[in-house]
mmCIF file of C-alpha atoms in Angstrom:
data_model
loop_
_atom_site.group_PDB
_atom_site.id
_atom_site.type_symbol
_atom_site.label_atom_id
_atom_site.label_comp_id
_atom_site.label_asym_id
_atom_site.label_seq_id
_atom_site.Cartn_x
_atom_site.Cartn_y
_atom_site.Cartn_z
ATOM 1 C CA MET A 206 -14.688 -21.314 32.720
ATOM 2 C CA LYS A 207 -13.698 -21.668 28.785
ATOM 3 C CA GLN A 208 -15.856 -18.578 27.193
ATOM 4 C CA LYS A 209 -18.059 -19.877 24.102
ATOM 5 C CA LEU A 210 -17.448 -17.838 21.124
ATOM 6 C CA PRO A 211 -19.473 -20.401 18.718
ATOM 7 C CA TYR A 212 -17.260 -20.499 15.663
ATOM 8 C CA VAL A 213 -15.215 -16.992 16.762
ATOM 9 C CA GLY A 214 -11.679 -17.706 14.744
ATOM 10 C CA ALA A 215 -12.450 -21.215 12.032
ATOM 11 C CA GLY A 216 -13.082 -18.687 9.375
ATOM 12 C CA LEU A 217 -10.021 -16.673 9.934
ATOM 13 C CA GLY A 218 -8.022 -18.064 7.578
ATOM 14 C CA THR A 219 -6.158 -15.944 4.874
ATOM 15 C CA VAL A 220 -5.328 -13.181 7.230
ATOM 16 C CA LEU A 221 -4.789 -15.128 10.714
ATOM 17 C CA CYS A 222 -2.651 -17.465 7.786
ATOM 18 C CA GLY A 223 -1.075 -13.970 7.519
ATOM 19 C CA ALA A 224 -0.534 -12.921 10.862
ATOM 20 C CA ALA A 225 1.678 -15.833 10.864
ATOM 21 C CA ALA A 226 3.913 -14.553 7.905
ATOM 22 C CA ALA A 227 6.109 -13.035 11.286
ATOM 23 C CA ALA A 228 7.772 -15.736 11.074
ATOM 24 C CA CYS A 229 8.100 -15.671 7.189
ATOM 25 C CA VAL A 230 5.989 -17.768 4.837
ATOM 26 C CA TYR A 231 7.912 -17.275 1.809
ATOM 27 C CA SER A 232 9.627 -20.930 0.500
ATOM 28 C CA LEU A 233 13.556 -19.888 -0.269
ATOM 29 C CA VAL A 234 13.218 -22.720 -2.347
ATOM 30 C CA THR A 235 10.810 -20.797 -4.845
ATOM 31 C CA ILE A 236 13.129 -17.696 -4.015
ATOM 32 C CA ARG A 237 16.422 -20.071 -5.102
ATOM 33 C CA ALA A 238 14.056 -21.260 -8.712
ATOM 34 C CA ARG A 239 13.441 -17.496 -9.584
ATOM 35 C CA PRO A 240 15.378 -16.563 -12.659
ATOM 36 C CA LYS A 241 17.122 -13.280 -12.732
ATOM 37 C CA LYS A 242 14.388 -10.886 -12.047
ATOM 38 C CA LEU A 243 13.780 -7.892 -14.401
ATOM 39 C CA LEU A 244 10.489 -6.508 -13.072
ATOM 40 C CA THR A 245 9.707 -5.609 -9.898
ATOM 41 C CA GLU A 246 6.339 -8.022 -7.977
ATOM 42 C CA SER A 247 4.382 -5.620 -8.952
ATOM 43 C CA GLY A 248 5.342 -5.534 -12.808
ATOM 44 C CA SER A 249 7.686 -2.288 -13.013
ATOM 45 C CA PRO A 250 10.872 -2.176 -14.675
ATOM 46 C CA GLN A 251 14.308 -3.170 -12.858
ATOM 47 C CA VAL A 252 16.317 -0.150 -12.153
ATOM 48 C CA PRO A 253 20.360 -0.847 -12.673
ATOM 49 C CA VAL A 254 21.918 0.942 -10.402
ATOM 50 C CA GLY A 255 19.974 2.892 -7.981
ATOM 51 C CA LEU A 256 20.296 5.388 -5.053
ATOM 52 C CA LEU A 257 18.171 5.873 -2.006
ATOM 53 C CA ARG A 258 18.684 8.472 0.858
ATOM 54 C CA LEU A 259 18.116 6.764 4.157
ATOM 55 C CA SER A 260 18.643 8.901 6.953
ATOM 56 C CA HIS A 261 19.708 7.381 11.258
ATOM 57 C CA PRO A 262 16.378 6.506 12.821
ATOM 58 C CA GLY A 263 18.156 7.409 16.577
ATOM 59 C CA ASP A 264 15.788 6.593 19.004
ATOM 60 C CA GLU A 265 12.655 6.926 16.774
ATOM 61 C CA PHE A 266 11.041 3.290 15.939
ATOM 62 C CA LEU A 267 8.592 4.357 13.444
ATOM 63 C CA HIS A 268 11.302 6.150 12.202
ATOM 64 C CA LEU A 269 13.293 2.513 12.224
ATOM 65 C CA LEU A 270 10.108 0.770 10.158
ATOM 66 C CA ARG A 271 9.796 3.349 7.869
ATOM 67 C CA ASN A 272 13.643 2.764 7.011
ATOM 68 C CA ASP A 273 12.883 -0.976 6.626
ATOM 69 C CA VAL A 274 9.722 0.006 4.014
ATOM 70 C CA LEU A 275 12.236 1.772 2.104
ATOM 71 C CA LEU A 276 14.768 -0.340 2.057
ATOM 72 C CA GLU A 277 12.605 -3.715 1.402
ATOM 73 C CA LYS A 278 11.117 -1.208 -1.843
ATOM 74 C CA THR A 279 14.484 -0.381 -3.465
ATOM 75 C CA ILE A 280 16.134 -3.615 -2.959
ATOM 76 C CA ASP A 281 12.851 -5.169 -4.625
ATOM 77 C CA ARG A 282 13.409 -2.820 -7.703
ATOM 78 C CA VAL A 283 17.362 -2.200 -7.788
ATOM 79 C CA SER A 284 19.008 -5.313 -10.111
ATOM 80 C CA SER A 285 22.626 -4.461 -10.251
ATOM 81 C CA ARG A 286 24.217 -2.074 -8.034
ATOM 82 C CA LEU A 287 22.466 0.067 -4.465
ATOM 83 C CA LEU A 288 23.861 2.688 -2.618
ATOM 84 C CA ILE A 289 22.930 3.818 -0.320
ATOM 85 C CA TYR A 290 23.654 7.582 1.201
ATOM 86 C CA VAL A 291 22.871 6.749 4.968
ATOM 87 C CA GLU A 292 22.562 10.604 6.996
ATOM 88 C CA THR A 293 23.741 10.430 10.194
ATOM 89 C CA PRO A 294 23.568 12.688 12.889
ATOM 90 C CA PRO A 295 26.863 15.481 13.716
ATOM 91 C CA GLY A 296 28.774 14.558 16.409
ATOM 92 C CA MET A 297 27.952 10.910 16.423
ATOM 93 C CA ALA A 298 30.570 8.958 18.020
ATOM 94 C CA THR A 299 32.176 6.720 15.975
ATOM 95 C CA SER A 300 31.313 3.412 17.620
ATOM 96 C CA ALA A 301 27.526 4.060 17.384
ATOM 97 C CA ARG A 302 27.896 4.901 13.517
ATOM 98 C CA LEU A 303 29.877 2.210 12.464
ATOM 99 C CA GLN A 304 27.205 -0.050 14.923
ATOM 100 C CA PHE A 305 24.907 1.159 13.049
ATOM 101 C CA LEU A 306 26.495 0.880 9.757
ATOM 102 C CA SER A 307 26.773 -2.805 10.064
ATOM 103 C CA ASP A 308 23.821 -3.375 11.485
ATOM 104 C CA LEU A 309 22.251 -2.260 8.718
ATOM 105 C CA TYR A 310 24.758 -4.519 6.492
ATOM 106 C CA ASN A 311 23.041 -7.422 7.856
ATOM 107 C CA ASN A 312 19.521 -6.325 7.701
ATOM 108 C CA VAL A 313 20.029 -5.480 3.905
ATOM 109 C CA TRP A 314 21.806 -8.246 3.259
ATOM 110 C CA ASP A 315 18.765 -10.151 4.816
ATOM 111 C CA LEU A 316 16.510 -8.359 2.729
ATOM 112 C CA ALA A 317 18.527 -8.886 -1.031
ATOM 113 C CA CYS A 318 18.524 -13.111 0.297
ATOM 114 C CA TYR A 319 14.197 -12.634 0.577
ATOM 115 C CA VAL A 320 13.568 -11.939 -2.872
ATOM 116 C CA GLY A 321 16.487 -13.999 -3.791
ATOM 117 C CA LYS A 322 19.034 -11.167 -5.133
ATOM 118 C CA TYR A 323 22.092 -12.499 -3.940
ATOM 119 C CA GLU A 324 24.444 -10.921 -6.287
ATOM 120 C CA LEU A 325 22.679 -7.694 -5.603
ATOM 121 C CA ASP A 326 25.994 -5.151 -4.550
ATOM 122 C CA ILE A 327 24.797 -3.082 -1.715
ATOM 123 C CA ARG A 328 26.873 0.011 -0.735
ATOM 124 C CA LEU A 329 26.260 1.857 2.746
ATOM 125 C CA VAL A 330 27.847 5.242 2.281
ATOM 126 C CA ALA A 331 26.867 7.446 5.614
ATOM 127 C CA SER A 332 27.310 11.080 5.403
ATOM 128 C CA HIS A 333 30.476 11.373 7.150
ATOM 129 C CA ASP A 334 32.594 10.413 4.732
ATOM 130 C CA ARG A 335 30.636 11.672 1.281
ATOM 131 C CA SER A 336 28.243 13.493 0.757
ATOM 132 C CA TRP A 337 25.059 13.070 -1.429
ATOM 133 C CA ASP A 338 25.213 15.350 -4.582
ATOM 134 C CA GLU A 339 29.218 13.351 -4.511
ATOM 135 C CA LEU A 340 26.874 10.232 -4.802
ATOM 136 C CA LEU A 341 23.828 11.774 -7.303
ATOM 137 C CA ALA A 342 26.661 12.541 -9.861
ATOM 138 C CA THR A 343 27.767 8.825 -9.596
ATOM 139 C CA PRO A 344 27.888 8.456 -13.125
ATOM 140 C CA GLU A 345 26.114 4.823 -13.321
ATOM 141 C CA VAL A 346 23.163 5.929 -11.078
ATOM 142 C CA THR A 347 19.972 5.678 -12.682
ATOM 143 C CA GLY A 348 17.572 5.808 -10.543
ATOM 144 C CA VAL A 349 16.691 7.211 -6.869
ATOM 145 C CA PHE A 350 14.596 6.246 -4.000
ATOM 146 C CA GLY A 351 13.653 8.444 -0.959
ATOM 147 C CA TYR A 352 10.724 8.830 1.418
ATOM 148 C CA HIS A 353 10.967 12.523 1.148
ATOM 149 C CA GLY A 354 10.100 14.004 -2.563
ATOM 150 C CA MET A 355 12.465 15.018 -4.694
ATOM 151 C CA ASP A 356 11.857 17.713 -8.165
ATOM 152 C CA VAL A 357 13.341 15.144 -10.811
ATOM 153 C CA SER A 358 15.244 18.546 -12.921
ATOM 154 C CA GLU A 359 16.770 19.908 -9.951
ATOM 155 C CA LEU A 360 18.186 16.004 -9.724
ATOM 156 C CA ASN A 361 19.245 16.258 -12.708
ATOM 157 C CA ALA A 362 20.661 19.411 -12.497
ATOM 158 C CA GLN A 363 23.027 18.716 -9.812
ATOM 159 C CA ARG A 364 24.061 15.948 -11.944
ATOM 160 C CA PRO A 365 26.758 16.720 -14.416
ATOM 161 C CA ALA A 366 25.766 17.815 -17.682
ATOM 162 C CA HIS A 367 26.867 14.542 -19.759
ATOM 163 C CA LEU A 368 25.740 12.065 -18.047
ATOM 164 C CA PRO A 369 22.304 10.408 -18.352
ATOM 165 C CA ARG A 370 19.065 11.686 -16.562
ATOM 166 C CA VAL A 371 17.621 9.982 -13.646
ATOM 167 C CA GLY A 372 14.276 8.708 -12.895
ATOM 168 C CA PHE A 373 13.022 9.392 -8.957
ATOM 169 C CA TYR A 374 10.726 6.849 -7.500
ATOM 170 C CA PRO A 375 8.933 7.758 -4.708
ATOM 171 C CA LEU A 376 8.025 5.460 -1.506
ATOM 172 C CA LYS A 377 6.106 7.518 1.025
ATOM 173 C CA THR A 378 3.061 6.393 -0.615
ATOM 174 C CA TYR A 379 4.735 2.290 0.730
ATOM 175 C CA VAL A 380 5.424 3.405 3.920
ATOM 176 C CA GLU A 381 2.273 4.817 5.192
ATOM 177 C CA ARG A 382 0.189 2.306 4.296
ATOM 178 C CA LEU A 383 2.805 0.324 6.854
ATOM 179 C CA VAL A 384 4.067 2.996 9.263
ATOM 180 C CA ASN A 385 0.684 4.921 10.490
ATOM 181 C CA PRO A 386 0.715 5.517 14.214
ATOM 182 C CA ALA A 387 -3.234 6.453 14.199
ATOM 183 C CA GLN A 388 -4.064 3.189 12.772
ATOM 184 C CA PHE A 389 -1.951 0.742 13.791
ATOM 185 C CA ALA A 390 -0.307 0.060 17.738
ATOM 186 C CA TYR A 391 3.060 -0.986 17.079
ATOM 187 C CA LEU A 392 4.290 -3.369 19.767
ATOM 188 C CA GLU A 393 7.909 -2.716 19.849
ATOM 189 C CA ASP A 394 7.546 1.346 20.275
ATOM 190 C CA PRO A 395 8.725 2.082 23.205
ATOM 191 C CA SER A 396 6.509 5.338 23.466
ATOM 192 C CA THR A 397 3.769 3.491 22.982
ATOM 193 C CA THR A 398 1.118 2.563 25.459
ATOM 194 C CA LEU A 399 -0.322 -0.287 25.220
ATOM 195 C CA ALA A 400 -4.033 -1.847 26.348
ATOM 196 C CA LYS A 401 -5.005 -4.893 27.074
ATOM 197 C CA GLU A 402 -7.486 -6.483 24.536
ATOM 198 C CA ALA A 403 -10.403 -8.626 25.814
ATOM 199 C CA VAL A 404 -10.178 -11.532 22.478
ATOM 200 C CA VAL A 405 -7.114 -11.423 20.163
ATOM 201 C CA VAL A 406 -6.680 -13.843 17.535
ATOM 202 C CA VAL A 407 -3.416 -14.585 15.472
ATOM 203 C CA GLY A 408 -2.992 -17.324 13.824
ATOM 204 C CA GLY A 409 -0.599 -19.381 10.888
ATOM 205 C CA THR A 410 1.061 -22.493 9.991
ATOM 206 C CA PHE A 411 3.012 -22.651 12.730
ATOM 207 C CA ASP A 412 4.982 -25.639 11.142
ATOM 208 C CA HIS A 413 8.450 -26.422 12.993
ATOM 209 C CA LEU A 414 7.416 -23.501 15.316
ATOM 210 C CA HIS A 415 10.360 -21.429 15.458
ATOM 211 C CA ASN A 416 11.584 -18.133 16.979
ATOM 212 C CA GLY A 417 9.338 -16.028 14.706
ATOM 213 C CA HIS A 418 6.533 -17.739 16.065
ATOM 214 C CA LYS A 419 7.748 -17.564 19.544
ATOM 215 C CA LYS A 420 7.521 -13.981 18.998
ATOM 216 C CA LEU A 421 4.149 -13.396 17.439
ATOM 217 C CA LEU A 422 2.677 -15.632 20.124
ATOM 218 C CA SER A 423 4.278 -13.763 23.108
ATOM 219 C CA LEU A 424 3.432 -11.049 22.374
ATOM 220 C CA ALA A 425 -0.375 -11.387 21.022
ATOM 221 C CA ALA A 426 -0.236 -13.115 25.020
ATOM 222 C CA ALA A 427 0.973 -9.684 26.159
ATOM 223 C CA VAL A 428 -2.270 -7.688 25.026
ATOM 224 C CA THR A 429 -4.314 -10.584 25.966
ATOM 225 C CA SER A 430 -7.154 -10.325 29.024
ATOM 226 C CA SER A 431 -9.257 -12.969 28.170
ATOM 227 C CA LEU A 432 -8.581 -15.273 25.958
ATOM 228 C CA LEU A 433 -6.347 -15.703 22.801
ATOM 229 C CA ILE A 434 -7.490 -16.943 19.860
ATOM 230 C CA VAL A 435 -4.733 -18.982 17.825
ATOM 231 C CA GLY A 436 -5.485 -20.266 14.224
ATOM 232 C CA VAL A 437 -3.359 -22.887 12.971
ATOM 233 C CA THR A 438 -3.455 -23.395 9.714
ATOM 234 C CA ALA A 439 -5.798 -26.423 8.383
ATOM 235 C CA PRO A 440 -3.429 -29.018 5.974
ATOM 236 C CA HIS A 441 -5.539 -27.979 2.667
ATOM 237 C CA MET A 442 -5.058 -24.749 2.967
ATOM 238 C CA LEU A 443 -0.895 -25.583 2.738
ATOM 239 C CA GLU A 444 -1.493 -28.025 -0.586
ATOM 240 C CA LYS A 445 0.474 -25.951 -2.361
ATOM 241 C CA LYS A 446 3.525 -25.142 -0.723
ATOM 242 C CA LYS A 447 6.715 -25.810 -1.435
ATOM 243 C CA LEU A 448 8.529 -29.144 0.276
ATOM 244 C CA GLY A 449 4.909 -29.826 1.408
ATOM 245 C CA TYR A 450 5.396 -33.311 2.924
ATOM 246 C CA LEU A 451 7.520 -31.641 5.617
ATOM 247 C CA ILE A 452 5.117 -29.826 7.384
ATOM 248 C CA GLN A 453 4.583 -31.854 10.572
ATOM 249 C CA PRO A 454 0.572 -32.622 10.889
ATOM 250 C CA LEU A 455 -1.835 -30.503 11.805
ATOM 251 C CA ASP A 456 -2.480 -31.754 15.560
ATOM 252 C CA MET A 457 1.681 -32.086 16.123
ATOM 253 C CA ARG A 458 1.590 -27.895 15.013
ATOM 254 C CA LYS A 459 -1.187 -27.049 17.512
ATOM 255 C CA ARG A 460 0.115 -29.168 20.186
ATOM 256 C CA LYS A 461 3.609 -27.522 19.662
ATOM 257 C CA VAL A 462 1.950 -23.654 20.560
ATOM 258 C CA THR A 463 -0.241 -24.753 23.142
ATOM 259 C CA GLU A 464 3.132 -26.258 24.918
ATOM 260 C CA TYR A 465 4.620 -22.953 24.460
ATOM 261 C CA LEU A 466 1.637 -20.662 25.548
ATOM 262 C CA ALA A 467 1.228 -23.039 29.001
ATOM 263 C CA CYS A 468 5.168 -21.853 29.438
ATOM 264 C CA ILE A 469 5.371 -18.820 28.701
ATOM 265 C CA THR A 470 1.948 -17.441 30.242
ATOM 266 C CA PRO A 471 -0.117 -20.955 32.065
ATOM 267 C CA SER A 472 -2.448 -18.414 33.323
ATOM 268 C CA LEU A 473 -3.807 -17.390 29.736
ATOM 269 C CA GLN A 474 -6.819 -19.013 28.217
ATOM 270 C CA ALA A 475 -5.940 -20.156 24.980
ATOM 271 C CA ASP A 476 -8.139 -21.451 22.289
ATOM 272 C CA ILE A 477 -6.090 -23.552 20.066
ATOM 273 C CA MET A 478 -8.495 -23.920 17.060
ATOM 274 C CA THR A 479 -7.856 -24.958 12.806
ATOM 275 C CA ILE A 480 -8.900 -21.963 10.408
ATOM 276 C CA ASP A 481 -10.016 -23.997 7.027
ATOM 277 C CA ASP A 482 -11.563 -20.951 4.909
ATOM 278 C CA PRO A 483 -11.311 -17.598 4.956
ATOM 279 C CA PHE A 484 -11.907 -15.393 6.548
ATOM 280 C CA GLY A 485 -15.760 -16.610 8.497
ATOM 281 C CA PRO A 486 -16.680 -14.555 11.738
ATOM 282 C CA ALA A 487 -13.778 -12.748 11.714
ATOM 283 C CA ILE A 488 -15.730 -10.003 10.369
ATOM 284 C CA SER A 489 -18.677 -10.500 11.936
ATOM 285 C CA SER A 490 -18.127 -11.681 15.931
ATOM 286 C CA PRO A 491 -18.402 -8.501 18.153
ATOM 287 C CA GLN A 492 -16.389 -10.651 20.760
ATOM 288 C CA ILE A 493 -12.981 -10.082 19.053
ATOM 289 C CA THR A 494 -11.066 -6.794 20.055
ATOM 290 C CA GLY A 495 -7.918 -7.062 18.627
ATOM 291 C CA ILE A 496 -5.911 -9.132 16.044
ATOM 292 C CA VAL A 497 -1.388 -9.284 16.043
ATOM 293 C CA VAL A 498 -0.195 -9.544 12.710
ATOM 294 C CA SER A 499 3.889 -8.520 11.054
ATOM 295 C CA THR A 500 4.243 -5.654 9.396
ATOM 296 C CA GLU A 501 4.579 -7.903 6.617
ATOM 297 C CA THR A 502 1.075 -8.260 6.739
ATOM 298 C CA VAL A 503 -0.907 -6.014 8.174
ATOM 299 C CA PRO A 504 -2.994 -4.912 4.677
ATOM 300 C CA GLY A 505 -5.312 -8.566 5.662
ATOM 301 C CA ALA A 506 -5.942 -6.894 9.013
ATOM 302 C CA VAL A 507 -6.418 -3.777 7.161
ATOM 303 C CA LYS A 508 -9.344 -5.623 5.653
ATOM 304 C CA ILE A 509 -11.012 -7.438 7.430
ATOM 305 C CA ASN A 510 -11.371 -4.193 10.025
ATOM 306 C CA GLU A 511 -13.070 -2.831 5.764
ATOM 307 C CA ILE A 512 -15.079 -5.530 5.870
ATOM 308 C CA ARG A 513 -16.541 -5.067 9.685
ATOM 309 C CA ALA A 514 -17.253 -1.417 8.333
ATOM 310 C CA GLU A 515 -19.699 -2.444 6.121
ATOM 311 C CA ARG A 516 -21.289 -4.699 8.285
ATOM 312 C CA GLY A 517 -22.022 -2.265 11.433
ATOM 313 C CA LEU A 518 -19.014 -3.626 13.265
ATOM 314 C CA SER A 519 -16.217 -2.021 15.540
ATOM 315 C CA PRO A 520 -13.114 -2.456 13.788
ATOM 316 C CA LEU A 521 -10.380 -4.892 15.675
ATOM 317 C CA LYS A 522 -7.775 -3.227 17.356
ATOM 318 C CA ILE A 523 -4.415 -4.145 15.224
ATOM 319 C CA TYR A 524 -1.478 -4.618 17.218
ATOM 320 C CA VAL A 525 1.819 -4.413 14.503
ATOM 321 C CA CYS A 526 4.836 -6.191 15.261
ATOM 322 C CA ARG A 527 8.527 -5.852 12.868
ATOM 323 C CA ARG A 528 9.543 -8.409 11.000
ATOM 324 C CA THR A 529 13.118 -9.260 11.250
ATOM 325 C CA GLU A 530 15.924 -12.150 9.640
ATOM 326 C CA CYS A 531 13.278 -12.635 6.905
ATOM 327 C CA SER A 532 15.158 -14.889 4.605
ATOM 328 C CA THR A 533 16.088 -17.225 7.532
ATOM 329 C CA LEU A 534 13.407 -17.348 10.209
ATOM 330 C CA SER A 535 10.483 -18.819 8.398
ATOM 331 C CA SER A 536 9.460 -22.998 8.395
ATOM 332 C CA SER A 537 10.268 -23.154 4.732
ATOM 333 C CA PHE A 538 13.526 -22.046 5.583
ATOM 334 C CA ILE A 539 13.627 -24.843 8.034
ATOM 335 C CA ARG A 540 11.712 -27.739 5.557
ATOM 336 C CA GLU A 541 14.714 -26.581 2.913
ATOM 337 C CA GLN A 542 17.471 -27.176 5.680
ATOM 338 C CA ILE A 543 15.288 -30.486 6.690
ATOM 339 C CA ALA A 544 15.195 -31.431 3.113
ATOM 340 C CA ARG A 545 19.257 -30.988 2.286
ATOM 341 C CA ARG A 546 19.444 -34.077 5.487
#
């Protein structure tokens, strides 16, 4: 018998819509229509030429996520050229180093496209080829970015006296908001032992169901033991979407989700419901025990738990999946391609 959870998930709205943002809900049409950025999303001025210090993650998944955040925040802040100093382990095989650099070039291009910086000059420099001090002495550099704290006076002491002084932009705070194994369970981290939750929620538009959606649904199903609640965003919540006239009807989006889950895990009980208001029982239902989000939408799940705590409810276990290919793996990108036909 289907477990009855009256109204459960029916009001997950904003957060469930964010959960599916692993599938990128931002429209490239919007991005491409933007003028050249003079300010970041937070309103901070752009740095013309930036220098970021990055280290090879090895087999550490959390280190990989940390690098993702460092790259995203730095690319958002730099306007003209970005030098990325990549520290690789001593003795690392040439083939392994080149593979990592190749993958990194793909990643930074994707992130640059995502924020509309198609002309950003990004250069990866391996520690095998040049030293950090050499790059720091680059005359054009105006800002240095990094995870670990750096003393600005020491940074400038390493630059020739006739060169302009550089500023330091610490990113540790941004990283620790998203990369916190004490607070989140990372679904793709091989070092993590994952337990199943009785009732899990996940959601979004699920428009033109694509691999980003399928990844999110598959991972959510994998950590569900009893009931997976999938919230599909109601049409009235999508009225401001670019190319909204190409968004598939609600019934079609729900049917596609149902068909996909039935294919990959037919024994799983799933409740595919319409999401038409913010939060709702997500902040009041004791039956829900877990939520699956992407690295981009972690803050929404954190907010839910804050509200649940205020109401004396147990927090939801927050399961996080890594978001990749964000510039093209999205419903809005698909709609843009359809509009061009």
